[in-house]
Short mmCIF file of C-alpha atoms and ligand atoms in Angstrom, two decimals:
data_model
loop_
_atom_site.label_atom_id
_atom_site.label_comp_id
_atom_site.label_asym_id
_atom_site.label_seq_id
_atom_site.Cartn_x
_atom_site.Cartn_y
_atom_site.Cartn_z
CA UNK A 1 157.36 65.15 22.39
CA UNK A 2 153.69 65.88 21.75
CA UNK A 3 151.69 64.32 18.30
CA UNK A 4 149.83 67.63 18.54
CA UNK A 5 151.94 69.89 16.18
CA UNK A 6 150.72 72.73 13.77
CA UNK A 7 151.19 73.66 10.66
CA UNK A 8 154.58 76.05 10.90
CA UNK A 9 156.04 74.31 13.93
CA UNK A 10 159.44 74.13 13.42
CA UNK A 11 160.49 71.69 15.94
CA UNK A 12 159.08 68.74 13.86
CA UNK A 13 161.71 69.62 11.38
CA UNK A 14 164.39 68.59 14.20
CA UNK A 15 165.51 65.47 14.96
CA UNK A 16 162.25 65.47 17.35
CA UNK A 17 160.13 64.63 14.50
CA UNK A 18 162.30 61.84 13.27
CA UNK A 19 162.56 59.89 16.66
CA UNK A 20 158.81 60.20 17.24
CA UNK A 21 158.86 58.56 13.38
CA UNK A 22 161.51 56.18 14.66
CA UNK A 23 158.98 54.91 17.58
CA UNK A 24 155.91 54.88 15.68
CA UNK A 25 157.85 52.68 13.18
CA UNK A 26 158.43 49.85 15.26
CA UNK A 27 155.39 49.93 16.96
CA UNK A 28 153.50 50.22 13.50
CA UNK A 29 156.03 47.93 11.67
CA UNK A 30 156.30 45.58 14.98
CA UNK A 31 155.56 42.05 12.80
CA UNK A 32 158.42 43.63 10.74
CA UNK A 33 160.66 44.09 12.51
CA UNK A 34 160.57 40.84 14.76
CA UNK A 35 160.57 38.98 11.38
CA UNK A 36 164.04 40.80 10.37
CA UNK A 37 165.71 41.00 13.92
CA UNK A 38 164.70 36.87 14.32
CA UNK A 39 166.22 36.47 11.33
CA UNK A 40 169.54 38.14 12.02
CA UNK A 41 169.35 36.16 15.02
CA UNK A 42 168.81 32.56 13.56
CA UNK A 43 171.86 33.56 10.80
CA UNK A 44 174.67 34.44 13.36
CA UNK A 45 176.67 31.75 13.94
CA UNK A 46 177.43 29.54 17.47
CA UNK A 47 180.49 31.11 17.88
CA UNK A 48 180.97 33.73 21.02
CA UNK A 49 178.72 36.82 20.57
CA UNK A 50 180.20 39.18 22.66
CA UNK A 51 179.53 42.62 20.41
CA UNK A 52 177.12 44.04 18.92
CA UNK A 53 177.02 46.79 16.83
CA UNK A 54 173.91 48.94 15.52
CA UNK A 55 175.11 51.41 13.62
CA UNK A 56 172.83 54.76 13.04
CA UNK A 57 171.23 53.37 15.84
CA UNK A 58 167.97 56.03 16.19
CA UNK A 59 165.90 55.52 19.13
CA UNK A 60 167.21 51.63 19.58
CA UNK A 61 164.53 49.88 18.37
CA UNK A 62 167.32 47.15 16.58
CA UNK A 63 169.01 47.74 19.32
CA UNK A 64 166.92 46.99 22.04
CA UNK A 65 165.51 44.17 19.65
CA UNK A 66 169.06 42.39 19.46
CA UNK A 67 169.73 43.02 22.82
CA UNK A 68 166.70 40.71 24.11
CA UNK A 69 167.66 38.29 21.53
CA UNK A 70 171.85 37.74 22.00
CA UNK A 71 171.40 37.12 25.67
CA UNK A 72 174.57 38.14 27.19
CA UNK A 73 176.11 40.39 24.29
CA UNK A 74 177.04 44.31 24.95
CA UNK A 75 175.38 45.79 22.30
CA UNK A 76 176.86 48.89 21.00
CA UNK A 77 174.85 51.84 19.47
CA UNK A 78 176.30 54.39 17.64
CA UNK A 79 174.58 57.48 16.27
CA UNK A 80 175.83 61.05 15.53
CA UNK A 81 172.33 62.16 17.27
CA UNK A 82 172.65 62.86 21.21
CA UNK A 83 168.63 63.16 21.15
CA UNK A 84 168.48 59.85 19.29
CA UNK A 85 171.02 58.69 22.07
CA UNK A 86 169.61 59.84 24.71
CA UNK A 87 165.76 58.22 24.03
CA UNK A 88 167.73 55.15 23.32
CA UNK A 89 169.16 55.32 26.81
CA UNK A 90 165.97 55.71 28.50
CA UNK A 91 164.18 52.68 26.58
CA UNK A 92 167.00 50.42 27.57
CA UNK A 93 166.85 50.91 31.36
CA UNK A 94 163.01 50.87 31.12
CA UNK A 95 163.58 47.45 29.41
CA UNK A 96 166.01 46.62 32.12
CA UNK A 97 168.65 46.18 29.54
CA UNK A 98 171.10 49.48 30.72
CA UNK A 99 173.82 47.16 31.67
CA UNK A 100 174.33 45.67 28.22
CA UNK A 101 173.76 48.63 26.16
CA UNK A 102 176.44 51.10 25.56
CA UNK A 103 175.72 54.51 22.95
CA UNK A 104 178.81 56.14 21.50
CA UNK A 105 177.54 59.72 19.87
CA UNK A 106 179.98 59.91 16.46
CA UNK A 107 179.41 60.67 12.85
CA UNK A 108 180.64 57.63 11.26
CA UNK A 109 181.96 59.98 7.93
CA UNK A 110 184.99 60.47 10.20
CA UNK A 111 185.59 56.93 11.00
CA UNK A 112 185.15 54.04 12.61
CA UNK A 113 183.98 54.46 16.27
CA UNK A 114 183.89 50.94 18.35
CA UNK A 115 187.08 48.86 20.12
CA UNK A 116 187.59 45.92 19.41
CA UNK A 117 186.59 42.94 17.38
CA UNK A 118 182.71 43.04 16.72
CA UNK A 119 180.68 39.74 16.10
CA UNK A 120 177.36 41.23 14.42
CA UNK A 121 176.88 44.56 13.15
CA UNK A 122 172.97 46.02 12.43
CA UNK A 123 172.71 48.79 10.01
CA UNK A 124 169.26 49.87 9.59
CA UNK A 125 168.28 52.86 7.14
CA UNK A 126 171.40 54.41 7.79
CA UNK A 127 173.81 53.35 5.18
CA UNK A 128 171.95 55.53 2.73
CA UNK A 129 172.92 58.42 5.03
CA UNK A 130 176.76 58.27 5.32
CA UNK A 131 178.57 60.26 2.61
CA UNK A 132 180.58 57.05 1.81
CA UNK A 133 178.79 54.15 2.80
CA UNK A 134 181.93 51.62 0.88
CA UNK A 135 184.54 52.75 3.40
CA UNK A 136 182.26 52.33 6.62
CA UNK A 137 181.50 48.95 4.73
CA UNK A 138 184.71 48.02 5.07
CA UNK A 139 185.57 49.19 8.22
CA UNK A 140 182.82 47.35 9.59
CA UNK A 141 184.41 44.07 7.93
CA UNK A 142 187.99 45.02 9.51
CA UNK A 143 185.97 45.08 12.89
CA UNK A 144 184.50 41.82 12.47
CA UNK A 145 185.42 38.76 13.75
CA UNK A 146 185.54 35.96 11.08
CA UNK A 147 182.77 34.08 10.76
CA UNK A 148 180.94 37.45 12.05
CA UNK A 149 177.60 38.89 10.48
CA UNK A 150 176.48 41.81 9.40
CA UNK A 151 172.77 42.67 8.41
CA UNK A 152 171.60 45.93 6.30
CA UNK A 153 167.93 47.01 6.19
CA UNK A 154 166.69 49.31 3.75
CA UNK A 155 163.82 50.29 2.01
CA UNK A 156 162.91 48.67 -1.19
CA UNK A 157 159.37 50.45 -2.10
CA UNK A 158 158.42 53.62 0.29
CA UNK A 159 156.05 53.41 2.33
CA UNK A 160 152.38 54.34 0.80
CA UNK A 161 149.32 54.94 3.20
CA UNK A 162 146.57 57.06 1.19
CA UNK A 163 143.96 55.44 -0.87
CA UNK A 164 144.28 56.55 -4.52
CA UNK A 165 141.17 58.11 -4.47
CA UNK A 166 142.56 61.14 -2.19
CA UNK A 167 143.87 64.05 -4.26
CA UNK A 168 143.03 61.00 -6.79
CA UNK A 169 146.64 60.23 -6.89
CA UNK A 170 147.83 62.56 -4.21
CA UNK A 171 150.11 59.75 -2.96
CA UNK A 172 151.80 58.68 -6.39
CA UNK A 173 152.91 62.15 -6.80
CA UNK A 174 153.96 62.83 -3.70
CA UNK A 175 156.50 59.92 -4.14
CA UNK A 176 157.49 61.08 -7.79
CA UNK A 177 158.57 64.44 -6.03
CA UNK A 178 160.07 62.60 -3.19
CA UNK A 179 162.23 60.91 -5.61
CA UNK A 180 163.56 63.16 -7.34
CA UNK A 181 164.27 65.37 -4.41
CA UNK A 182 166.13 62.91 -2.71
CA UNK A 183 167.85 61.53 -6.10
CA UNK A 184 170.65 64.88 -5.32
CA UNK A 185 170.67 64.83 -1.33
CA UNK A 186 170.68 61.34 -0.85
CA UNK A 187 172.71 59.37 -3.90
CA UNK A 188 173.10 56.09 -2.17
CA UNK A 189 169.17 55.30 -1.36
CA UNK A 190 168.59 52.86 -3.37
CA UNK A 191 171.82 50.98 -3.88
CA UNK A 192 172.44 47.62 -5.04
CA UNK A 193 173.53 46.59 -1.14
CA UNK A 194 174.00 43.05 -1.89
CA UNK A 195 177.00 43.78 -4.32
CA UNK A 196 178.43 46.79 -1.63
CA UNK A 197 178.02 44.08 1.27
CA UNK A 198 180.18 41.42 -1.03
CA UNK A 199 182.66 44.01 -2.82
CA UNK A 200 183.72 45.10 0.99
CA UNK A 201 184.60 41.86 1.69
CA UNK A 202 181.54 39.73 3.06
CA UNK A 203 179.93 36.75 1.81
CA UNK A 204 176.39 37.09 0.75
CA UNK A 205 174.19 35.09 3.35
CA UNK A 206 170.84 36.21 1.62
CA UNK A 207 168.86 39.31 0.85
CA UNK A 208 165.36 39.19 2.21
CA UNK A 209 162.67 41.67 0.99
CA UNK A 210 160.31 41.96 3.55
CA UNK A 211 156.27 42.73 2.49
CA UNK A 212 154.66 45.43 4.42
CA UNK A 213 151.10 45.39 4.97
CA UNK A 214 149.29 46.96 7.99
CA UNK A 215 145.80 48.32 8.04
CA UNK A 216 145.12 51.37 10.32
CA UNK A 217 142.11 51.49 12.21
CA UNK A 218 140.12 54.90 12.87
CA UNK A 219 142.41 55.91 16.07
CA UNK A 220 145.50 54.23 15.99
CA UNK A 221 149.93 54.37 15.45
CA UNK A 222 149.06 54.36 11.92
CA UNK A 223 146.97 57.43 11.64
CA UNK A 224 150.15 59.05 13.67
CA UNK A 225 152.77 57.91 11.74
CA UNK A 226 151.27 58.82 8.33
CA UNK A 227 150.56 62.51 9.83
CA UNK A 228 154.35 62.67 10.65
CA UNK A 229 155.26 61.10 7.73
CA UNK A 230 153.75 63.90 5.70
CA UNK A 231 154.26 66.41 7.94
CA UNK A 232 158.09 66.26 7.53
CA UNK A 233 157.45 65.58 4.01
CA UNK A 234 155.87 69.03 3.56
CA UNK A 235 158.01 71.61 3.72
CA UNK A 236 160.45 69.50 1.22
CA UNK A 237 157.94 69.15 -1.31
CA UNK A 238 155.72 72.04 -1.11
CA UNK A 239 157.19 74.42 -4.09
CA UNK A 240 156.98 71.10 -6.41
CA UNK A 241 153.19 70.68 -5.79
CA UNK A 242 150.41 72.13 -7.31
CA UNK A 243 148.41 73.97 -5.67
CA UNK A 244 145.43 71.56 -5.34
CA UNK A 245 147.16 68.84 -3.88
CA UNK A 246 149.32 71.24 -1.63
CA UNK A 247 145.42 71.92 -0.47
CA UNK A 248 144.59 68.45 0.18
CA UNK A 249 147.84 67.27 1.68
CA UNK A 250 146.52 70.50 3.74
CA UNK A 251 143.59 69.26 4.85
CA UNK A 252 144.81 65.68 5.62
CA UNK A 253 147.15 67.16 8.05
CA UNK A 254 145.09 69.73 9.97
CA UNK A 255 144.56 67.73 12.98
CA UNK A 256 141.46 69.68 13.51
CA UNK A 257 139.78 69.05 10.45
CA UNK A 258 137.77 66.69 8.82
CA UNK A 259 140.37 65.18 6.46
CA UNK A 260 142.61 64.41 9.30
CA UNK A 261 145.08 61.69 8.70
CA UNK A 262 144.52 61.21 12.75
CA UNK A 263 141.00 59.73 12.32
CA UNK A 264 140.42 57.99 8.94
CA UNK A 265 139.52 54.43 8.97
CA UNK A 266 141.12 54.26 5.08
CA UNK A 267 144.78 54.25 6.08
CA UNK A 268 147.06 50.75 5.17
CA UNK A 269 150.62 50.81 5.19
CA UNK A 270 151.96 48.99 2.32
CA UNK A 271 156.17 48.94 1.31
CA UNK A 272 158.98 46.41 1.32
CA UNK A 273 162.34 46.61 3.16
CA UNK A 274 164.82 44.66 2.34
CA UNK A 275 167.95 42.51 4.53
CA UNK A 276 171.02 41.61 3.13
CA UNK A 277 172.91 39.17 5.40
CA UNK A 278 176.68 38.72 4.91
CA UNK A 279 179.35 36.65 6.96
CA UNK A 280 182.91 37.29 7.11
CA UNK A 281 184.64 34.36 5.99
C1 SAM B 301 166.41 56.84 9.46
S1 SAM B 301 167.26 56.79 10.99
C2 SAM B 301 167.28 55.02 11.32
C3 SAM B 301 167.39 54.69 12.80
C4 SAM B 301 167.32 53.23 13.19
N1 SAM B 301 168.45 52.49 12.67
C5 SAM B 301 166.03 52.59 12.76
O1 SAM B 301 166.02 51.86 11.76
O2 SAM B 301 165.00 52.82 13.41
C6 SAM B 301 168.96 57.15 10.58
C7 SAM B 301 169.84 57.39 11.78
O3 SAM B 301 171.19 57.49 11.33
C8 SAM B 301 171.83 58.54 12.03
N2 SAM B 301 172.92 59.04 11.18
C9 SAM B 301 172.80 59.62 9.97
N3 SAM B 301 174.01 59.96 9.48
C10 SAM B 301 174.92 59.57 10.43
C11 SAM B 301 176.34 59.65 10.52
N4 SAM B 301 177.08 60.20 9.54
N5 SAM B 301 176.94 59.15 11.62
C12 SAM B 301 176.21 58.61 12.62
N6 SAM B 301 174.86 58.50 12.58
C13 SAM B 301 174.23 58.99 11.50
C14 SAM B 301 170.74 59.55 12.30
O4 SAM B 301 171.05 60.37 13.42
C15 SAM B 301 169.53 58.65 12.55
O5 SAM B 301 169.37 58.36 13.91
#
Protein backbone atom coordinates (compact mmCIF):
# COMPACT_ATOMS: atom_id res chain seq x y z
CA UNK A 1 0.00 0.00 0.00
CA UNK A 2 1.26 3.47 -0.87
CA UNK A 3 2.49 6.20 2.18
CA UNK A 4 1.04 8.75 -0.25
CA UNK A 5 -2.62 9.08 1.04
CA UNK A 6 -4.89 12.27 1.16
CA UNK A 7 -6.84 13.80 3.31
CA UNK A 8 -10.49 11.87 2.79
CA UNK A 9 -9.00 8.57 1.66
CA UNK A 10 -10.90 6.09 3.09
CA UNK A 11 -8.81 3.12 2.63
CA UNK A 12 -6.41 4.20 5.46
CA UNK A 13 -9.32 3.70 7.72
CA UNK A 14 -9.12 -0.19 6.72
CA UNK A 15 -7.09 -2.59 8.05
CA UNK A 16 -4.54 -1.21 5.23
CA UNK A 17 -3.61 1.58 7.39
CA UNK A 18 -3.05 -0.52 10.44
CA UNK A 19 -0.62 -3.11 8.80
CA UNK A 20 1.40 -0.34 7.14
CA UNK A 21 1.42 0.96 11.13
CA UNK A 22 2.20 -2.63 12.07
CA UNK A 23 5.49 -2.56 9.69
CA UNK A 24 6.61 0.80 10.40
CA UNK A 25 6.45 -0.27 14.10
CA UNK A 26 8.97 -2.78 14.06
CA UNK A 27 11.12 -1.21 11.82
CA UNK A 28 10.86 2.11 13.95
CA UNK A 29 10.65 0.22 17.31
CA UNK A 30 13.35 -2.50 15.95
CA UNK A 31 15.80 -2.09 19.36
CA UNK A 32 12.35 -2.75 20.97
CA UNK A 33 11.32 -5.23 19.91
CA UNK A 34 14.58 -7.45 19.78
CA UNK A 35 14.96 -6.44 23.48
CA UNK A 36 11.32 -8.01 24.29
CA UNK A 37 11.35 -11.02 21.77
CA UNK A 38 15.22 -11.92 23.34
CA UNK A 39 13.75 -11.76 26.38
CA UNK A 40 10.84 -14.12 25.86
CA UNK A 41 13.42 -16.18 24.42
CA UNK A 42 16.04 -16.32 27.34
CA UNK A 43 12.71 -16.98 29.87
CA UNK A 44 11.29 -20.16 28.12
CA UNK A 45 12.44 -22.99 29.61
CA UNK A 46 14.83 -26.15 28.13
CA UNK A 47 12.05 -28.21 27.81
CA UNK A 48 10.75 -29.20 24.04
CA UNK A 49 9.47 -26.10 22.16
CA UNK A 50 7.48 -27.46 19.65
CA UNK A 51 4.50 -24.57 19.47
CA UNK A 52 4.27 -21.42 19.27
CA UNK A 53 1.55 -19.30 19.49
CA UNK A 54 1.20 -15.42 18.57
CA UNK A 55 -1.98 -14.52 19.13
CA UNK A 56 -3.48 -11.23 17.22
CA UNK A 57 -0.64 -11.88 15.25
CA UNK A 58 -0.78 -8.53 12.68
CA UNK A 59 1.68 -8.55 10.01
CA UNK A 60 4.10 -11.21 12.05
CA UNK A 61 6.55 -9.13 13.21
CA UNK A 62 6.55 -11.41 16.85
CA UNK A 63 6.02 -13.90 14.80
CA UNK A 64 8.61 -13.89 12.41
CA UNK A 65 10.81 -12.60 15.44
CA UNK A 66 10.17 -15.93 17.50
CA UNK A 67 10.37 -17.92 14.64
CA UNK A 68 14.23 -17.01 13.99
CA UNK A 69 14.76 -17.35 17.60
CA UNK A 70 13.02 -21.08 18.65
CA UNK A 71 14.89 -22.79 15.90
CA UNK A 72 12.83 -25.68 15.00
CA UNK A 73 9.33 -24.63 16.58
CA UNK A 74 5.99 -24.28 14.24
CA UNK A 75 4.94 -21.11 15.15
CA UNK A 76 1.32 -20.50 14.98
CA UNK A 77 -0.32 -17.10 14.12
CA UNK A 78 -3.67 -16.40 14.65
CA UNK A 79 -5.53 -13.25 13.67
CA UNK A 80 -9.21 -12.57 12.73
CA UNK A 81 -7.59 -10.30 9.79
CA UNK A 82 -7.07 -12.27 6.33
CA UNK A 83 -5.09 -8.97 5.12
CA UNK A 84 -3.04 -9.11 8.32
CA UNK A 85 -2.67 -12.92 7.38
CA UNK A 86 -1.95 -12.72 4.26
CA UNK A 87 1.22 -9.93 4.61
CA UNK A 88 2.27 -12.24 7.33
CA UNK A 89 2.45 -15.04 4.82
CA UNK A 90 4.44 -13.24 2.38
CA UNK A 91 7.16 -11.96 5.03
CA UNK A 92 7.66 -15.49 6.18
CA UNK A 93 8.55 -17.09 2.83
CA UNK A 94 10.63 -13.96 2.00
CA UNK A 95 12.43 -14.79 5.32
CA UNK A 96 12.57 -18.36 4.24
CA UNK A 97 10.64 -19.30 7.27
CA UNK A 98 7.10 -20.63 5.26
CA UNK A 99 7.69 -24.08 6.45
CA UNK A 100 7.48 -23.30 10.16
CA UNK A 101 4.86 -20.74 10.10
CA UNK A 102 1.28 -21.66 10.03
CA UNK A 103 -1.77 -18.56 10.14
CA UNK A 104 -5.19 -19.68 11.31
CA UNK A 105 -7.76 -16.58 10.39
CA UNK A 106 -10.33 -16.72 13.72
CA UNK A 107 -11.74 -14.19 16.07
CA UNK A 108 -10.57 -15.45 19.28
CA UNK A 109 -14.17 -13.98 21.10
CA UNK A 110 -15.50 -17.33 19.84
CA UNK A 111 -12.85 -19.48 21.21
CA UNK A 112 -9.88 -20.97 21.31
CA UNK A 113 -8.40 -21.74 17.82
CA UNK A 114 -4.98 -23.97 17.97
CA UNK A 115 -4.59 -28.12 18.50
CA UNK A 116 -2.83 -29.23 20.75
CA UNK A 117 -0.60 -28.49 23.68
CA UNK A 118 1.26 -25.08 23.10
CA UNK A 119 4.73 -24.35 24.78
CA UNK A 120 4.88 -20.36 24.44
CA UNK A 121 2.18 -18.14 23.59
CA UNK A 122 2.99 -14.18 22.33
CA UNK A 123 0.25 -11.77 22.76
CA UNK A 124 1.18 -8.46 21.59
CA UNK A 125 -1.35 -5.38 21.73
CA UNK A 126 -4.07 -7.60 21.24
CA UNK A 127 -5.40 -8.58 24.56
CA UNK A 128 -6.83 -5.11 24.89
CA UNK A 129 -8.87 -5.97 21.78
CA UNK A 130 -10.79 -9.19 22.68
CA UNK A 131 -14.18 -8.55 24.32
CA UNK A 132 -13.06 -10.88 27.19
CA UNK A 133 -9.52 -11.02 27.42
CA UNK A 134 -9.91 -13.43 31.16
CA UNK A 135 -11.43 -16.35 29.25
CA UNK A 136 -8.84 -16.32 26.25
CA UNK A 137 -6.40 -15.98 29.33
CA UNK A 138 -7.35 -19.01 30.43
CA UNK A 139 -7.74 -20.85 27.51
CA UNK A 140 -4.37 -20.04 26.62
CA UNK A 141 -3.24 -21.63 30.11
CA UNK A 142 -5.45 -24.91 29.32
CA UNK A 143 -3.33 -24.98 26.01
CA UNK A 144 -0.13 -24.79 27.66
CA UNK A 145 2.13 -27.26 28.48
CA UNK A 146 3.38 -27.02 32.13
CA UNK A 147 6.26 -25.36 32.63
CA UNK A 148 5.08 -23.35 29.31
CA UNK A 149 5.32 -19.42 28.91
CA UNK A 150 3.35 -16.94 27.94
CA UNK A 151 4.43 -13.22 27.27
CA UNK A 152 1.90 -10.06 26.95
CA UNK A 153 3.06 -6.74 25.46
CA UNK A 154 1.20 -3.71 25.88
CA UNK A 155 1.49 -0.23 25.99
CA UNK A 156 2.23 1.51 29.18
CA UNK A 157 2.54 5.40 28.01
CA UNK A 158 1.36 6.08 24.15
CA UNK A 159 3.48 6.85 21.97
CA UNK A 160 4.30 10.84 21.71
CA UNK A 161 6.29 12.26 18.63
CA UNK A 162 5.54 16.20 18.39
CA UNK A 163 7.59 18.70 20.18
CA UNK A 164 5.41 20.68 22.63
CA UNK A 165 5.94 23.66 20.92
CA UNK A 166 3.55 22.51 17.87
CA UNK A 167 -0.07 23.57 18.37
CA UNK A 168 1.95 24.40 21.79
CA UNK A 169 0.52 21.33 23.25
CA UNK A 170 -1.10 19.89 20.20
CA UNK A 171 0.21 16.46 21.29
CA UNK A 172 -0.98 16.46 25.08
CA UNK A 173 -4.39 17.04 23.89
CA UNK A 174 -4.53 14.91 21.33
CA UNK A 175 -3.83 12.08 23.90
CA UNK A 176 -6.42 13.55 26.51
CA UNK A 177 -9.05 13.03 23.62
CA UNK A 178 -7.57 9.76 22.70
CA UNK A 179 -8.22 8.67 26.13
CA UNK A 180 -11.24 9.30 26.71
CA UNK A 181 -12.41 8.07 23.38
CA UNK A 182 -11.02 4.86 23.81
CA UNK A 183 -11.97 4.71 27.74
CA UNK A 184 -15.85 3.32 26.12
CA UNK A 185 -14.57 1.29 22.94
CA UNK A 186 -11.74 -0.21 24.38
CA UNK A 187 -12.30 -0.99 28.43
CA UNK A 188 -9.44 -3.35 28.86
CA UNK A 189 -6.40 -0.94 27.54
CA UNK A 190 -4.82 -0.36 30.29
CA UNK A 191 -5.32 -3.32 32.57
CA UNK A 192 -3.43 -4.43 35.44
CA UNK A 193 -2.01 -7.62 33.13
CA UNK A 194 0.21 -8.89 35.72
CA UNK A 195 -2.77 -9.77 38.11
CA UNK A 196 -5.04 -11.16 34.75
CA UNK A 197 -1.80 -13.27 33.73
CA UNK A 198 -1.67 -14.77 37.57
CA UNK A 199 -5.60 -14.90 38.33
CA UNK A 200 -5.83 -17.24 34.98
CA UNK A 201 -3.60 -19.46 36.35
CA UNK A 202 0.16 -18.50 35.53
CA UNK A 203 2.97 -17.68 37.66
CA UNK A 204 4.32 -14.24 37.37
CA UNK A 205 7.90 -14.53 35.72
CA UNK A 206 8.35 -10.62 35.61
CA UNK A 207 6.80 -7.56 34.06
CA UNK A 208 9.26 -5.53 32.07
CA UNK A 209 8.45 -1.91 31.02
CA UNK A 210 10.34 -1.23 28.16
CA UNK A 211 11.64 2.76 27.50
CA UNK A 212 11.06 4.03 24.10
CA UNK A 213 13.24 6.54 22.69
CA UNK A 214 13.97 7.01 18.95
CA UNK A 215 14.87 10.23 17.24
CA UNK A 216 13.61 10.72 13.61
CA UNK A 217 15.77 12.18 11.20
CA UNK A 218 14.45 14.64 8.34
CA UNK A 219 13.41 11.60 5.85
CA UNK A 220 12.97 8.60 7.64
CA UNK A 221 10.24 5.44 9.21
CA UNK A 222 9.62 7.89 11.83
CA UNK A 223 8.32 10.78 9.87
CA UNK A 224 5.95 7.84 8.25
CA UNK A 225 4.78 6.34 11.13
CA UNK A 226 3.83 9.55 12.99
CA UNK A 227 1.85 10.69 9.65
CA UNK A 228 -0.11 7.36 9.95
CA UNK A 229 -0.32 7.53 13.37
CA UNK A 230 -2.29 10.75 13.12
CA UNK A 231 -3.80 10.13 10.14
CA UNK A 232 -5.93 7.26 11.60
CA UNK A 233 -6.16 9.29 14.62
CA UNK A 234 -8.09 12.00 12.75
CA UNK A 235 -11.22 11.16 11.84
CA UNK A 236 -11.72 9.73 15.64
CA UNK A 237 -10.86 12.85 17.17
CA UNK A 238 -11.80 15.54 14.89
CA UNK A 239 -15.38 16.73 16.44
CA UNK A 240 -13.44 16.87 20.00
CA UNK A 241 -10.82 19.38 18.68
CA UNK A 242 -10.88 22.86 18.38
CA UNK A 243 -10.68 24.27 15.55
CA UNK A 244 -7.06 25.59 15.74
CA UNK A 245 -5.46 22.51 16.46
CA UNK A 246 -7.80 20.55 13.98
CA UNK A 247 -5.81 23.29 11.62
CA UNK A 248 -2.46 22.36 12.69
CA UNK A 249 -2.89 18.63 12.99
CA UNK A 250 -4.00 19.80 9.27
CA UNK A 251 -1.06 21.10 8.22
CA UNK A 252 1.26 18.47 9.81
CA UNK A 253 -0.41 15.94 7.72
CA UNK A 254 -0.65 17.52 4.25
CA UNK A 255 2.13 15.72 2.74
CA UNK A 256 2.50 18.59 0.44
CA UNK A 257 2.96 21.22 2.78
CA UNK A 258 5.38 22.77 4.78
CA UNK A 259 4.37 21.36 8.19
CA UNK A 260 4.61 17.90 6.91
CA UNK A 261 5.16 15.27 9.50
CA UNK A 262 7.10 13.51 6.33
CA UNK A 263 10.06 15.96 6.49
CA UNK A 264 10.66 17.49 9.97
CA UNK A 265 13.91 16.90 11.56
CA UNK A 266 11.94 17.53 15.23
CA UNK A 267 10.24 14.14 15.43
CA UNK A 268 11.40 11.54 18.62
CA UNK A 269 9.38 8.76 19.54
CA UNK A 270 9.14 8.48 23.18
CA UNK A 271 6.54 5.66 25.17
CA UNK A 272 6.94 2.54 27.26
CA UNK A 273 5.51 -0.97 26.59
CA UNK A 274 5.38 -3.21 28.96
CA UNK A 275 5.99 -7.54 29.17
CA UNK A 276 4.55 -9.58 31.61
CA UNK A 277 6.11 -13.08 31.58
CA UNK A 278 4.22 -15.97 33.24
CA UNK A 279 4.97 -19.84 33.40
CA UNK A 280 2.56 -22.49 33.92
CA UNK A 281 3.51 -24.34 36.83
C1 LIG B 1 -2.65 -3.64 17.26
S1 LIG B 1 -2.61 -5.10 16.28
C2 LIG B 1 -1.16 -5.91 16.95
C3 LIG B 1 -0.49 -6.85 15.96
C4 LIG B 1 0.79 -7.52 16.39
N1 LIG B 1 0.58 -8.42 17.51
C5 LIG B 1 1.87 -6.52 16.72
O1 LIG B 1 2.12 -6.28 17.91
O2 LIG B 1 2.47 -5.96 15.79
C6 LIG B 1 -3.96 -6.09 16.89
C7 LIG B 1 -4.26 -7.30 16.04
O3 LIG B 1 -5.22 -8.11 16.71
C8 LIG B 1 -6.16 -8.58 15.78
N2 LIG B 1 -7.41 -8.83 16.50
C9 LIG B 1 -8.17 -7.92 17.14
N3 LIG B 1 -9.26 -8.51 17.68
C10 LIG B 1 -9.17 -9.84 17.38
C11 LIG B 1 -9.99 -10.97 17.64
N4 LIG B 1 -11.13 -10.86 18.35
N5 LIG B 1 -9.59 -12.18 17.19
C12 LIG B 1 -8.45 -12.30 16.46
N6 LIG B 1 -7.64 -11.26 16.18
C13 LIG B 1 -8.00 -10.04 16.62
C14 LIG B 1 -6.25 -7.49 14.73
O4 LIG B 1 -6.70 -8.01 13.48
C15 LIG B 1 -4.81 -6.99 14.67
O5 LIG B 1 -4.07 -7.66 13.68
Amino acid sequence: MSHHHHHGDTSVESDGGLADLLDLDADVLHEYWTDALGRVRRAADDGPRRRIVDLGAGTGTGTLGLAHRFAGAEVVAVDASDEMLDRLRARALDQGLADRVRTVRADLDDGWPVDGPVDVTWASLSLHHFADPDRVLRDVHAATRPGGLLAVAEFAERPRFLPDAIGPGLEQRLLDELGRDQADRLPHLGSDWAARVTAAGFELVEERTFVIDVAGDADGSVGRYADLWFRRLRPRLAERLDPADTATLDGLLDGDGPETLLRRGDLHVRGTRTVTLGRRP
